[in-house]
Amino acid sequence: MQYFGVFAYYHRHVVSSEAFSRVDTYVYEQLWRFLRRRHSNKSKGWLVKKYWTKAGRKWIFSTITKDNGKPRLFQVVKVGSIGIKRHIKIKADANPYMPEYSRYFWNRRHNKGARLMRELSARAMRATA
């Protein structure tokens, strides 16, 4: 997930689904062109069997290498699979210095912490799997 994942996580806060789709298409096309050039005498079916794996209903470009004697699967991350995160806007008339909005801002801070904890725990679970 090195470079594509970093790019996607950085840009997931803006309206970027179309850009993510274009990046995924470009990466797929470049990988396909590279493999056709590298294995010019092999068929398309052979290339698919060798370099793509099926995860659920989706085909993922991947390869298996040895890491300290153990086989390890490396996959190209589809940046479109990284979710776009939307920010919750502040009410237009809310002012943190007015006492009638103190409860509103307290709830925002409290809910933000809960969302952050859920996201961090989910990320930790994915890292250990």
C-alpha angles and dihedrals in degrees: 000000000000110000106003092047093050090049092049096046091049094050100036092097095065128063094280111139092108091049090048090051091051092049091050091050093047093049091048092050093048092048091049092049091048093050093046089052094044095047101030094157096051127091126245090249092055091051092050092049092047102044109022129067128191118237109182106312096335131089114224128192106235145148135202119228135171116258112185089337094308123106112248128190118224120192134188107241116233104222089207089066092063106092123243111240119217123203121226110239123229117243110264096235096041115116120185091212095059115087095221090065096047092097091049093054092042089055091048092053093045095048092045090057091050092049091048092050092050091050094047094047091049090050091050091050091052091049093054095046 
